[in-house]
Short mmCIF file of N, CA, C and O in Angstrom, two decimals:
data_model
loop_
_atom_site.label_atom_id
_atom_site.label_comp_id
_atom_site.label_asym_id
_atom_site.label_seq_id
_atom_site.Cartn_x
_atom_site.Cartn_y
_atom_site.Cartn_z
N MET A 1 9.73 -11.76 -19.75
CA MET A 1 8.26 -11.59 -19.48
C MET A 1 8.15 -10.22 -18.67
O MET A 1 7.19 -9.49 -18.94
N GLY A 2 9.01 -9.96 -17.73
CA GLY A 2 8.94 -8.72 -17.09
C GLY A 2 7.88 -8.53 -16.02
O GLY A 2 7.28 -9.41 -15.64
N TRP A 3 7.77 -7.20 -15.61
CA TRP A 3 6.99 -6.92 -14.34
C TRP A 3 5.47 -6.68 -14.71
O TRP A 3 4.57 -6.89 -13.93
N ILE A 4 5.17 -6.33 -15.98
CA ILE A 4 3.79 -5.95 -16.27
C ILE A 4 2.75 -7.17 -16.12
O ILE A 4 1.62 -6.80 -15.47
N PRO A 5 2.99 -8.34 -16.35
CA PRO A 5 2.02 -9.28 -16.05
C PRO A 5 1.71 -9.52 -14.51
O PRO A 5 0.62 -9.73 -14.06
N PHE A 6 2.81 -9.19 -13.70
CA PHE A 6 2.58 -9.26 -12.18
C PHE A 6 1.80 -8.01 -11.72
O PHE A 6 1.04 -8.07 -10.83
N PHE A 7 1.98 -6.94 -12.46
CA PHE A 7 1.25 -5.68 -12.21
C PHE A 7 -0.28 -5.97 -12.47
O PHE A 7 -1.17 -5.69 -11.53
N PHE A 8 -0.59 -6.57 -13.56
CA PHE A 8 -1.94 -6.81 -13.92
C PHE A 8 -2.65 -8.02 -13.03
O PHE A 8 -3.67 -7.92 -12.67
N LEU A 9 -1.69 -8.92 -12.61
CA LEU A 9 -2.07 -9.89 -11.67
C LEU A 9 -2.52 -9.27 -10.33
O LEU A 9 -3.57 -9.67 -9.67
N PHE A 10 -1.73 -8.34 -9.88
CA PHE A 10 -2.07 -7.64 -8.58
C PHE A 10 -3.35 -6.83 -8.84
O PHE A 10 -4.18 -6.98 -7.97
N LEU A 11 -3.45 -6.06 -9.86
CA LEU A 11 -4.75 -5.43 -10.08
C LEU A 11 -5.97 -6.29 -10.09
O LEU A 11 -7.11 -6.02 -9.51
N LEU A 12 -5.82 -7.38 -10.83
CA LEU A 12 -7.03 -8.34 -11.03
C LEU A 12 -7.37 -8.94 -9.58
O LEU A 12 -8.40 -9.06 -9.24
N GLY A 13 -6.24 -9.33 -8.91
CA GLY A 13 -6.37 -9.93 -7.63
C GLY A 13 -7.15 -8.97 -6.61
O GLY A 13 -7.95 -9.40 -5.81
N ALA A 14 -6.75 -7.67 -6.72
CA ALA A 14 -7.22 -6.71 -5.73
C ALA A 14 -8.71 -6.52 -6.23
O ALA A 14 -9.58 -6.35 -5.27
N PHE A 15 -8.96 -6.42 -7.48
CA PHE A 15 -10.28 -6.16 -7.86
C PHE A 15 -11.21 -7.39 -7.47
O PHE A 15 -12.38 -7.19 -6.90
N PHE A 16 -10.80 -8.52 -7.58
CA PHE A 16 -11.46 -9.75 -7.11
C PHE A 16 -11.76 -9.72 -5.59
O PHE A 16 -12.86 -9.84 -5.21
N LEU A 17 -10.74 -9.27 -4.76
CA LEU A 17 -10.85 -9.25 -3.30
C LEU A 17 -11.94 -8.17 -3.02
O LEU A 17 -12.69 -8.30 -2.11
N VAL A 18 -11.95 -7.09 -3.73
CA VAL A 18 -12.90 -5.85 -3.53
C VAL A 18 -14.35 -6.44 -3.70
O VAL A 18 -15.30 -6.28 -2.92
N LYS A 19 -14.45 -7.10 -4.78
CA LYS A 19 -15.77 -7.76 -5.17
C LYS A 19 -16.24 -8.72 -4.24
O LYS A 19 -17.44 -8.85 -3.83
N MET A 20 -15.28 -9.57 -3.75
CA MET A 20 -15.66 -10.70 -2.80
C MET A 20 -16.01 -10.20 -1.29
O MET A 20 -16.81 -10.75 -0.64
N THR A 21 -15.22 -9.10 -0.99
CA THR A 21 -15.36 -8.62 0.43
C THR A 21 -16.18 -7.35 0.61
O THR A 21 -16.77 -7.08 1.79
N GLY A 22 -16.36 -6.59 -0.44
CA GLY A 22 -17.08 -5.32 -0.38
C GLY A 22 -16.26 -4.18 0.20
O GLY A 22 -16.64 -3.04 0.34
N LEU A 23 -14.98 -4.47 0.50
CA LEU A 23 -14.10 -3.48 1.02
C LEU A 23 -13.42 -2.79 -0.11
O LEU A 23 -12.35 -3.21 -0.78
N ARG A 24 -13.99 -1.51 -0.48
CA ARG A 24 -13.52 -0.89 -1.68
C ARG A 24 -12.10 -0.38 -1.62
O ARG A 24 -11.27 -0.34 -2.55
N PHE A 25 -11.58 -0.16 -0.29
CA PHE A 25 -10.23 0.37 -0.17
C PHE A 25 -9.12 -0.69 -0.01
O PHE A 25 -8.00 -0.36 0.35
N ILE A 26 -9.50 -1.95 -0.55
CA ILE A 26 -8.34 -2.92 -0.72
C ILE A 26 -7.52 -2.38 -1.84
O ILE A 26 -6.29 -2.51 -1.85
N LEU A 27 -8.16 -1.83 -2.93
CA LEU A 27 -7.33 -1.07 -3.89
C LEU A 27 -7.52 0.32 -3.83
O LEU A 27 -8.59 0.87 -4.26
N PHE A 28 -6.49 0.99 -3.38
CA PHE A 28 -6.55 2.43 -3.10
C PHE A 28 -5.49 3.15 -3.90
O PHE A 28 -4.47 2.51 -4.24
N PRO A 29 -5.60 4.40 -4.35
CA PRO A 29 -4.75 5.07 -5.29
C PRO A 29 -3.30 5.00 -4.95
O PRO A 29 -2.53 4.67 -5.73
N PRO A 30 -2.86 5.33 -3.66
CA PRO A 30 -1.49 5.18 -3.33
C PRO A 30 -0.88 3.74 -3.51
O PRO A 30 0.28 3.63 -3.86
N LEU A 31 -1.71 2.82 -3.39
CA LEU A 31 -1.27 1.35 -3.54
C LEU A 31 -0.84 1.12 -4.98
O LEU A 31 0.09 0.32 -5.19
N VAL A 32 -1.53 1.70 -5.92
CA VAL A 32 -1.18 1.60 -7.29
C VAL A 32 0.23 2.19 -7.50
O VAL A 32 0.99 1.53 -8.30
N VAL A 33 0.45 3.26 -7.00
CA VAL A 33 1.87 3.91 -6.99
C VAL A 33 2.81 2.93 -6.44
O VAL A 33 3.91 2.78 -7.02
N ILE A 34 2.49 2.53 -5.31
CA ILE A 34 3.50 1.67 -4.46
C ILE A 34 3.73 0.42 -5.39
O ILE A 34 4.85 0.03 -5.53
N ALA A 35 2.64 -0.18 -5.93
CA ALA A 35 2.92 -1.40 -6.76
C ALA A 35 3.69 -1.11 -7.96
O ALA A 35 4.63 -1.90 -8.28
N TYR A 36 3.41 0.02 -8.69
CA TYR A 36 4.23 0.30 -9.93
C TYR A 36 5.75 0.51 -9.54
O TYR A 36 6.57 -0.18 -10.15
N GLU A 37 5.98 1.15 -8.38
CA GLU A 37 7.44 1.34 -8.00
C GLU A 37 8.07 0.04 -7.61
O GLU A 37 9.16 -0.15 -8.08
N MET A 38 7.36 -0.73 -6.88
CA MET A 38 8.01 -2.08 -6.39
C MET A 38 8.24 -3.00 -7.65
O MET A 38 9.20 -3.59 -7.57
N LEU A 39 7.27 -3.01 -8.60
CA LEU A 39 7.42 -4.03 -9.66
C LEU A 39 8.25 -3.46 -10.75
O LEU A 39 9.17 -4.15 -11.29
N ALA A 40 8.08 -2.21 -11.27
CA ALA A 40 8.82 -1.68 -12.35
C ALA A 40 10.31 -1.21 -11.99
O ALA A 40 11.11 -1.16 -12.88
N HIS A 41 10.53 -0.76 -10.72
CA HIS A 41 11.77 -0.22 -10.38
C HIS A 41 12.26 -0.85 -9.15
O HIS A 41 12.73 -0.27 -8.12
N SER A 42 12.01 -2.25 -8.98
CA SER A 42 12.39 -2.91 -7.68
C SER A 42 13.85 -2.79 -7.28
O SER A 42 14.11 -2.83 -6.09
N ALA A 43 14.80 -2.64 -8.28
CA ALA A 43 16.13 -2.53 -7.92
C ALA A 43 16.46 -1.23 -7.08
O ALA A 43 17.38 -1.25 -6.37
N VAL A 44 15.88 -0.18 -7.41
CA VAL A 44 15.97 1.12 -6.67
C VAL A 44 14.87 1.50 -5.84
O VAL A 44 14.98 2.70 -5.13
N CYS A 45 13.74 0.75 -5.83
CA CYS A 45 12.63 1.22 -4.99
C CYS A 45 13.08 1.04 -3.48
O CYS A 45 13.28 -0.10 -3.05
N PRO A 46 12.83 2.02 -2.59
CA PRO A 46 13.39 1.97 -1.23
C PRO A 46 12.52 1.15 -0.42
O PRO A 46 13.01 0.65 0.65
N TRP A 47 11.35 0.76 -0.69
CA TRP A 47 10.46 -0.09 0.10
C TRP A 47 10.50 -1.49 -0.45
O TRP A 47 9.83 -2.35 0.33
N ALA A 48 11.02 -1.66 -1.43
CA ALA A 48 11.02 -3.20 -2.07
C ALA A 48 11.68 -4.04 -1.24
O ALA A 48 11.40 -5.28 -1.18
N SER A 49 12.65 -3.63 -0.55
CA SER A 49 13.51 -4.56 0.35
C SER A 49 12.84 -4.80 1.76
O SER A 49 13.36 -5.54 2.49
N LYS A 50 11.82 -4.08 2.02
CA LYS A 50 11.09 -4.20 3.37
C LYS A 50 9.53 -4.38 3.27
O LYS A 50 8.81 -3.70 3.67
N PRO A 51 9.19 -5.41 2.48
CA PRO A 51 7.75 -5.67 2.27
C PRO A 51 6.90 -5.84 3.53
O PRO A 51 5.85 -5.33 3.46
N VAL A 52 7.44 -6.51 4.46
CA VAL A 52 6.64 -6.68 5.63
C VAL A 52 6.36 -5.41 6.41
O VAL A 52 5.21 -5.06 6.94
N LEU A 53 7.43 -4.58 6.52
CA LEU A 53 7.35 -3.26 7.19
C LEU A 53 6.50 -2.41 6.32
O LEU A 53 5.77 -1.47 6.95
N LEU A 54 6.50 -2.49 5.05
CA LEU A 54 5.60 -1.80 4.19
C LEU A 54 4.04 -1.91 4.62
O LEU A 54 3.27 -1.09 4.76
N THR A 55 3.75 -3.29 4.68
CA THR A 55 2.31 -3.58 5.08
C THR A 55 2.00 -3.01 6.41
O THR A 55 0.99 -2.43 6.63
N ALA A 56 2.91 -3.27 7.39
CA ALA A 56 2.59 -2.74 8.72
C ALA A 56 2.45 -1.03 8.72
O ALA A 56 1.61 -0.49 9.25
N GLY A 57 3.29 -0.60 7.95
CA GLY A 57 3.42 0.95 7.90
C GLY A 57 2.15 1.53 7.25
O GLY A 57 1.54 2.59 7.71
N CYS A 58 1.74 0.88 6.14
CA CYS A 58 0.50 1.31 5.58
C CYS A 58 -0.68 1.20 6.46
O CYS A 58 -1.56 2.04 6.55
N MET A 59 -0.69 0.01 7.22
CA MET A 59 -1.96 -0.08 8.14
C MET A 59 -1.90 0.84 9.24
O MET A 59 -2.86 1.45 9.70
N LEU A 60 -0.65 1.07 9.65
CA LEU A 60 -0.55 2.09 10.84
C LEU A 60 -0.94 3.51 10.41
O LEU A 60 -1.66 4.33 11.17
N THR A 61 -0.50 3.94 9.25
CA THR A 61 -0.85 5.28 8.67
C THR A 61 -2.34 5.32 8.53
O THR A 61 -2.97 6.30 8.63
N ALA A 62 -2.90 4.27 7.96
CA ALA A 62 -4.43 4.23 7.79
C ALA A 62 -5.17 4.36 9.19
O ALA A 62 -6.02 5.06 9.29
N PHE A 63 -4.81 3.62 10.17
CA PHE A 63 -5.34 3.73 11.49
C PHE A 63 -5.21 5.18 11.96
O PHE A 63 -6.09 5.70 12.64
N SER A 64 -3.95 5.71 11.80
CA SER A 64 -3.81 7.11 12.30
C SER A 64 -4.67 8.18 11.70
O SER A 64 -5.32 8.99 12.27
N GLY A 65 -5.02 7.91 10.33
CA GLY A 65 -5.87 8.81 9.66
C GLY A 65 -7.36 8.58 10.12
O GLY A 65 -7.99 9.65 10.29
N VAL A 66 -7.66 7.32 10.34
CA VAL A 66 -9.08 7.22 10.74
C VAL A 66 -9.27 7.83 12.21
O VAL A 66 -10.26 8.41 12.53
N LEU A 67 -8.28 7.61 13.15
CA LEU A 67 -8.32 8.14 14.44
C LEU A 67 -8.40 9.68 14.42
O LEU A 67 -9.09 10.19 15.15
N ALA A 68 -7.55 10.26 13.66
CA ALA A 68 -7.49 11.69 13.58
C ALA A 68 -8.87 12.29 13.14
O ALA A 68 -9.33 13.21 13.77
N VAL A 69 -9.53 11.65 12.12
CA VAL A 69 -10.82 12.10 11.57
C VAL A 69 -11.85 11.89 12.69
O VAL A 69 -12.69 12.66 12.96
N LEU A 70 -11.76 10.63 13.33
CA LEU A 70 -12.85 10.39 14.42
C LEU A 70 -12.77 11.37 15.59
O LEU A 70 -13.82 11.70 16.07
N PHE A 71 -11.52 11.71 15.95
CA PHE A 71 -11.34 12.46 17.15
C PHE A 71 -11.30 14.06 16.86
O PHE A 71 -11.77 14.85 17.75
N LEU A 72 -10.84 14.35 15.77
CA LEU A 72 -10.57 15.83 15.50
C LEU A 72 -11.39 16.31 14.13
O LEU A 72 -11.35 17.49 13.96
N GLY A 73 -12.13 15.42 13.49
CA GLY A 73 -12.79 15.93 12.37
C GLY A 73 -11.83 15.95 11.17
O GLY A 73 -10.85 15.35 11.20
N THR A 74 -12.45 16.66 10.19
CA THR A 74 -11.59 16.75 8.91
C THR A 74 -10.79 18.07 8.68
O THR A 74 -10.55 18.51 7.65
N GLY A 75 -10.59 18.78 9.72
CA GLY A 75 -9.92 20.10 9.79
C GLY A 75 -8.47 19.92 9.45
O GLY A 75 -7.83 18.88 9.53
N PRO A 76 -7.78 21.12 9.34
CA PRO A 76 -6.28 21.15 9.21
C PRO A 76 -5.54 20.60 10.29
O PRO A 76 -4.47 19.98 10.01
N LEU A 77 -5.97 20.74 11.54
CA LEU A 77 -5.16 20.09 12.71
C LEU A 77 -5.07 18.61 12.59
O LEU A 77 -4.00 17.95 12.70
N ALA A 78 -6.16 18.00 12.14
CA ALA A 78 -6.35 16.58 12.04
C ALA A 78 -5.33 16.10 10.96
O ALA A 78 -4.68 15.07 10.96
N ALA A 79 -5.45 16.89 9.78
CA ALA A 79 -4.57 16.48 8.57
C ALA A 79 -3.11 16.67 8.98
O ALA A 79 -2.32 15.72 8.46
N ILE A 80 -2.79 17.65 9.70
CA ILE A 80 -1.38 17.89 10.06
C ILE A 80 -0.90 16.72 10.98
O ILE A 80 0.16 16.21 10.78
N LEU A 81 -1.74 16.42 11.92
CA LEU A 81 -1.47 15.29 12.96
C LEU A 81 -1.24 14.01 12.02
O LEU A 81 -0.43 13.16 12.20
N SER A 82 -2.17 13.67 11.13
CA SER A 82 -2.10 12.40 10.35
C SER A 82 -0.84 12.40 9.46
O SER A 82 -0.17 11.27 9.55
N VAL A 83 -0.40 13.51 8.90
CA VAL A 83 0.87 13.43 8.14
C VAL A 83 2.06 13.42 9.06
O VAL A 83 3.05 12.69 8.63
N THR A 84 2.00 14.02 10.10
CA THR A 84 3.09 13.97 11.13
C THR A 84 3.29 12.40 11.65
O THR A 84 4.37 11.95 11.68
N VAL A 85 2.23 11.82 11.98
CA VAL A 85 2.31 10.41 12.33
C VAL A 85 2.86 9.58 11.29
O VAL A 85 3.72 8.78 11.45
N ALA A 86 2.37 9.80 10.01
CA ALA A 86 2.87 9.01 8.96
C ALA A 86 4.41 9.30 8.77
O ALA A 86 5.24 8.31 8.46
N ALA A 87 4.85 10.49 8.82
CA ALA A 87 6.20 10.84 8.73
C ALA A 87 7.06 10.14 9.81
O ALA A 87 8.19 9.52 9.55
N GLY A 88 6.43 10.10 11.13
CA GLY A 88 7.16 9.32 12.17
C GLY A 88 7.18 7.84 11.86
O GLY A 88 8.28 7.15 12.23
N ILE A 89 6.23 7.25 11.48
CA ILE A 89 6.19 5.90 11.07
C ILE A 89 7.17 5.49 9.97
O ILE A 89 7.96 4.58 10.05
N ILE A 90 7.23 6.41 8.90
CA ILE A 90 8.28 6.23 7.87
C ILE A 90 9.64 6.39 8.49
O ILE A 90 10.50 5.57 8.15
N ARG A 91 9.89 7.29 9.40
CA ARG A 91 11.22 7.41 9.97
C ARG A 91 11.57 6.31 10.88
O ARG A 91 12.65 5.72 10.87
N ILE A 92 10.62 5.92 11.78
CA ILE A 92 10.90 4.75 12.70
C ILE A 92 11.21 3.41 11.92
O ILE A 92 12.05 2.71 12.28
N PHE A 93 10.43 3.29 10.90
CA PHE A 93 10.67 1.94 10.04
C PHE A 93 11.70 2.06 9.05
O PHE A 93 12.08 1.18 8.39
N LYS A 94 12.25 3.26 8.95
CA LYS A 94 13.38 3.51 8.10
C LYS A 94 13.02 3.01 6.67
O LYS A 94 13.63 2.35 6.00
N LEU A 95 11.89 3.55 6.34
CA LEU A 95 11.11 3.17 5.06
C LEU A 95 10.75 4.42 4.21
O LEU A 95 9.70 4.96 4.43
N HIS A 96 11.49 4.77 3.28
CA HIS A 96 11.26 5.97 2.58
C HIS A 96 10.15 5.69 1.50
O HIS A 96 10.46 5.24 0.38
N ALA A 97 8.90 5.80 2.00
CA ALA A 97 7.73 5.51 1.18
C ALA A 97 6.79 6.68 1.30
O ALA A 97 5.78 6.54 2.10
N PRO A 98 6.96 7.86 0.58
CA PRO A 98 5.94 8.88 0.65
C PRO A 98 4.53 8.68 0.50
O PRO A 98 3.67 9.20 1.04
N PRO A 99 4.20 7.57 -0.37
CA PRO A 99 2.78 7.32 -0.47
C PRO A 99 2.03 6.97 0.72
O PRO A 99 0.79 7.04 0.90
N MET A 100 2.83 6.45 1.76
CA MET A 100 2.16 6.17 2.94
C MET A 100 1.53 7.35 3.64
O MET A 100 0.54 7.21 4.35
N ALA A 101 2.10 8.50 3.50
CA ALA A 101 1.49 9.74 4.02
C ALA A 101 0.03 10.01 3.42
O ALA A 101 -0.85 10.38 4.10
N ALA A 102 0.00 9.77 2.20
CA ALA A 102 -1.27 9.76 1.39
C ALA A 102 -2.41 8.85 1.97
O ALA A 102 -3.56 9.12 2.04
N ILE A 103 -1.92 7.75 2.39
CA ILE A 103 -2.85 6.71 2.94
C ILE A 103 -3.46 7.37 4.21
O ILE A 103 -4.71 7.21 4.38
N GLY A 104 -2.72 7.96 5.04
CA GLY A 104 -3.26 8.56 6.23
C GLY A 104 -4.22 9.71 5.91
O GLY A 104 -4.99 10.06 6.82
N LEU A 105 -4.13 10.23 4.81
CA LEU A 105 -5.05 11.35 4.48
C LEU A 105 -6.45 10.87 3.72
O LEU A 105 -7.36 11.54 3.71
N LEU A 106 -6.38 9.63 3.34
CA LEU A 106 -7.63 9.10 2.63
C LEU A 106 -8.98 9.09 3.52
O LEU A 106 -10.05 9.37 3.06
N PRO A 107 -8.84 8.88 4.81
CA PRO A 107 -9.99 8.95 5.62
C PRO A 107 -10.62 10.37 5.60
O PRO A 107 -11.76 10.43 5.95
N PHE A 108 -9.84 11.37 5.25
CA PHE A 108 -10.50 12.73 5.27
C PHE A 108 -11.50 12.85 4.05
O PHE A 108 -12.24 13.84 4.07
N VAL A 109 -11.33 12.00 2.99
CA VAL A 109 -12.34 12.11 2.03
C VAL A 109 -13.27 10.86 1.84
O VAL A 109 -14.04 10.80 0.87
N ILE A 110 -13.23 10.09 2.79
CA ILE A 110 -14.10 8.95 2.82
C ILE A 110 -15.39 9.33 3.62
O ILE A 110 -15.25 9.90 4.69
N PHE A 111 -16.52 9.06 3.19
CA PHE A 111 -17.91 9.34 3.75
C PHE A 111 -17.90 8.23 4.94
O PHE A 111 -17.98 7.11 4.84
N HIS A 112 -17.95 8.71 6.16
CA HIS A 112 -17.93 7.98 7.39
C HIS A 112 -16.92 7.01 7.46
O HIS A 112 -17.11 5.73 7.39
N PRO A 113 -15.59 7.37 7.63
CA PRO A 113 -14.50 6.37 7.72
C PRO A 113 -14.66 5.64 8.98
O PRO A 113 -15.15 5.99 10.02
N ASP A 114 -14.26 4.31 8.95
CA ASP A 114 -14.30 3.49 10.12
C ASP A 114 -13.08 2.51 10.10
O ASP A 114 -12.18 2.69 9.23
N PHE A 115 -13.04 1.62 11.07
CA PHE A 115 -11.87 0.92 11.25
C PHE A 115 -11.71 -0.44 10.16
O PHE A 115 -10.85 -1.09 10.19
N SER A 116 -12.74 -0.39 9.37
CA SER A 116 -12.56 -1.39 8.21
C SER A 116 -11.58 -0.83 7.23
O SER A 116 -10.86 -1.66 6.45
N PHE A 117 -11.35 0.48 7.26
CA PHE A 117 -10.39 1.00 6.34
C PHE A 117 -9.02 0.50 6.48
O PHE A 117 -8.36 0.07 5.42
N PRO A 118 -8.40 0.53 7.63
CA PRO A 118 -7.04 0.05 7.80
C PRO A 118 -6.92 -1.40 7.50
O PRO A 118 -5.93 -1.89 6.95
N PHE A 119 -7.96 -2.20 7.74
CA PHE A 119 -7.84 -3.64 7.34
C PHE A 119 -7.92 -3.80 5.89
O PHE A 119 -7.27 -4.74 5.24
N ALA A 120 -8.74 -2.97 5.21
CA ALA A 120 -8.78 -3.07 3.70
C ALA A 120 -7.41 -2.67 3.21
O ALA A 120 -6.85 -3.25 2.20
N VAL A 121 -6.77 -1.62 3.78
CA VAL A 121 -5.47 -1.20 3.25
C VAL A 121 -4.49 -2.21 3.60
O VAL A 121 -3.59 -2.66 2.69
N GLY A 122 -4.44 -2.96 4.72
CA GLY A 122 -3.69 -4.03 5.03
C GLY A 122 -3.81 -5.20 4.06
O GLY A 122 -2.86 -5.81 3.55
N GLY A 123 -5.09 -5.53 3.77
CA GLY A 123 -5.24 -6.60 2.88
C GLY A 123 -4.79 -6.33 1.45
O GLY A 123 -4.18 -7.29 0.76
N GLY A 124 -4.94 -5.16 0.94
CA GLY A 124 -4.49 -4.81 -0.42
C GLY A 124 -2.91 -4.75 -0.39
O GLY A 124 -2.33 -5.24 -1.46
N THR A 125 -2.40 -4.26 0.58
CA THR A 125 -0.87 -4.18 0.67
C THR A 125 -0.23 -5.52 0.87
O THR A 125 0.63 -5.86 0.24
N LEU A 126 -0.94 -6.38 1.61
CA LEU A 126 -0.49 -7.83 1.74
C LEU A 126 -0.52 -8.46 0.45
O LEU A 126 0.39 -9.24 0.05
N LEU A 127 -1.70 -8.33 -0.34
CA LEU A 127 -1.69 -8.91 -1.70
C LEU A 127 -0.55 -8.46 -2.49
O LEU A 127 0.03 -9.28 -3.26
N LEU A 128 -0.27 -7.14 -2.54
CA LEU A 128 0.84 -6.55 -3.30
C LEU A 128 2.09 -7.25 -2.82
O LEU A 128 2.89 -7.65 -3.74
N VAL A 129 2.33 -7.42 -1.65
CA VAL A 129 3.62 -8.08 -1.09
C VAL A 129 3.73 -9.44 -1.63
O VAL A 129 4.84 -9.91 -2.05
N VAL A 130 2.67 -10.25 -1.64
CA VAL A 130 2.64 -11.64 -2.11
C VAL A 130 2.96 -11.70 -3.56
O VAL A 130 3.84 -12.37 -4.03
N ILE A 131 2.37 -10.85 -4.36
CA ILE A 131 2.54 -10.66 -5.73
C ILE A 131 4.18 -10.27 -6.09
O ILE A 131 4.79 -10.74 -6.87
N PHE A 132 4.56 -9.31 -5.27
CA PHE A 132 5.98 -8.79 -5.44
C PHE A 132 6.90 -9.95 -5.16
O PHE A 132 7.95 -10.14 -5.82
N LEU A 133 6.62 -10.68 -4.06
CA LEU A 133 7.58 -11.86 -3.72
C LEU A 133 7.60 -12.96 -4.85
O LEU A 133 8.56 -13.46 -5.11
N LEU A 134 6.30 -13.24 -5.40
CA LEU A 134 6.25 -14.12 -6.50
C LEU A 134 7.19 -13.61 -7.68
O LEU A 134 7.79 -14.28 -8.37
N TYR A 135 6.92 -12.36 -8.00
CA TYR A 135 7.60 -11.65 -9.08
C TYR A 135 9.19 -11.75 -8.89
O TYR A 135 9.90 -12.08 -9.70
N ARG A 136 9.56 -11.48 -7.67
CA ARG A 136 11.08 -11.42 -7.35
C ARG A 136 11.64 -12.92 -7.47
O ARG A 136 12.64 -13.07 -7.97
N THR A 137 10.85 -13.92 -6.91
CA THR A 137 11.23 -15.29 -7.05
C THR A 137 11.27 -15.71 -8.58
O THR A 137 12.24 -16.33 -8.94
N PHE A 138 10.33 -15.41 -9.26
CA PHE A 138 10.24 -15.76 -10.63
C PHE A 138 11.31 -15.10 -11.43
O PHE A 138 11.96 -15.76 -12.25
N SER A 139 11.57 -13.85 -11.16
CA SER A 139 12.81 -13.08 -11.94
C SER A 139 14.06 -13.66 -11.55
O SER A 139 14.94 -13.75 -12.40
N LEU A 140 14.25 -14.05 -10.36
CA LEU A 140 15.57 -14.57 -9.90
C LEU A 140 15.82 -16.00 -10.41
O LEU A 140 16.98 -16.32 -10.79
N ARG A 141 14.77 -16.76 -10.52
CA ARG A 141 14.87 -18.12 -11.18
C ARG A 141 15.30 -18.08 -12.68
O ARG A 141 15.91 -18.90 -13.24
N ARG A 142 14.65 -17.00 -13.34
CA ARG A 142 15.10 -16.88 -14.68
C ARG A 142 16.37 -16.22 -14.90
O ARG A 142 16.77 -16.07 -16.11
N GLY A 143 17.01 -15.78 -13.80
CA GLY A 143 18.36 -15.20 -14.00
C GLY A 143 18.41 -13.68 -14.20
O GLY A 143 19.47 -13.22 -14.57
N ALA A 144 17.19 -13.18 -14.31
CA ALA A 144 17.17 -11.70 -14.62
C ALA A 144 17.16 -10.90 -13.29
O ALA A 144 16.64 -11.55 -12.33
N SER A 145 17.46 -9.68 -13.42
CA SER A 145 17.24 -8.90 -12.28
C SER A 145 15.82 -8.49 -12.26
O SER A 145 15.16 -8.38 -13.12
N PRO A 146 15.27 -8.33 -10.86
CA PRO A 146 13.98 -8.13 -10.73
C PRO A 146 13.28 -6.77 -11.43
O PRO A 146 12.18 -6.75 -11.60
N SER A 147 14.20 -5.87 -11.77
CA SER A 147 13.66 -4.64 -12.33
C SER A 147 13.78 -4.70 -13.87
O SER A 147 13.52 -3.68 -14.45
N SER A 148 14.19 -5.79 -14.43
CA SER A 148 14.35 -5.75 -15.94
C SER A 148 12.98 -6.13 -16.54
O SER A 148 12.00 -6.50 -16.02
#
């Protein structure tokens, strides 16, 4: 069966949550990249082994991006600070997940970012983690490696 049905389940679930809550950033571009890597290449994906830390890291980088924009505006200093904080979070969590830096930059292109953004990011990432754990459990029960 493979990973593709789980990827579509994730996309449909995220779309449903966006429609139900009105939080558009439950499904955000870096999360699609994160989902693809986790599901299609889970055996070598560096963050697939740390799904809880992934959720926390994504939320923290989203918070840092919002704070940077709220306090410093959308200039280069704020962007540098946001990416630096994201790099620090990635390093502290020992979680090689470069898309997390992009999450911290999304508030720079959102019209009036607020603190609903990190919670939307957390909700979308948590949905992905649940789908990934289902995929991994299903794959292991079938005797296949999760990345096949």
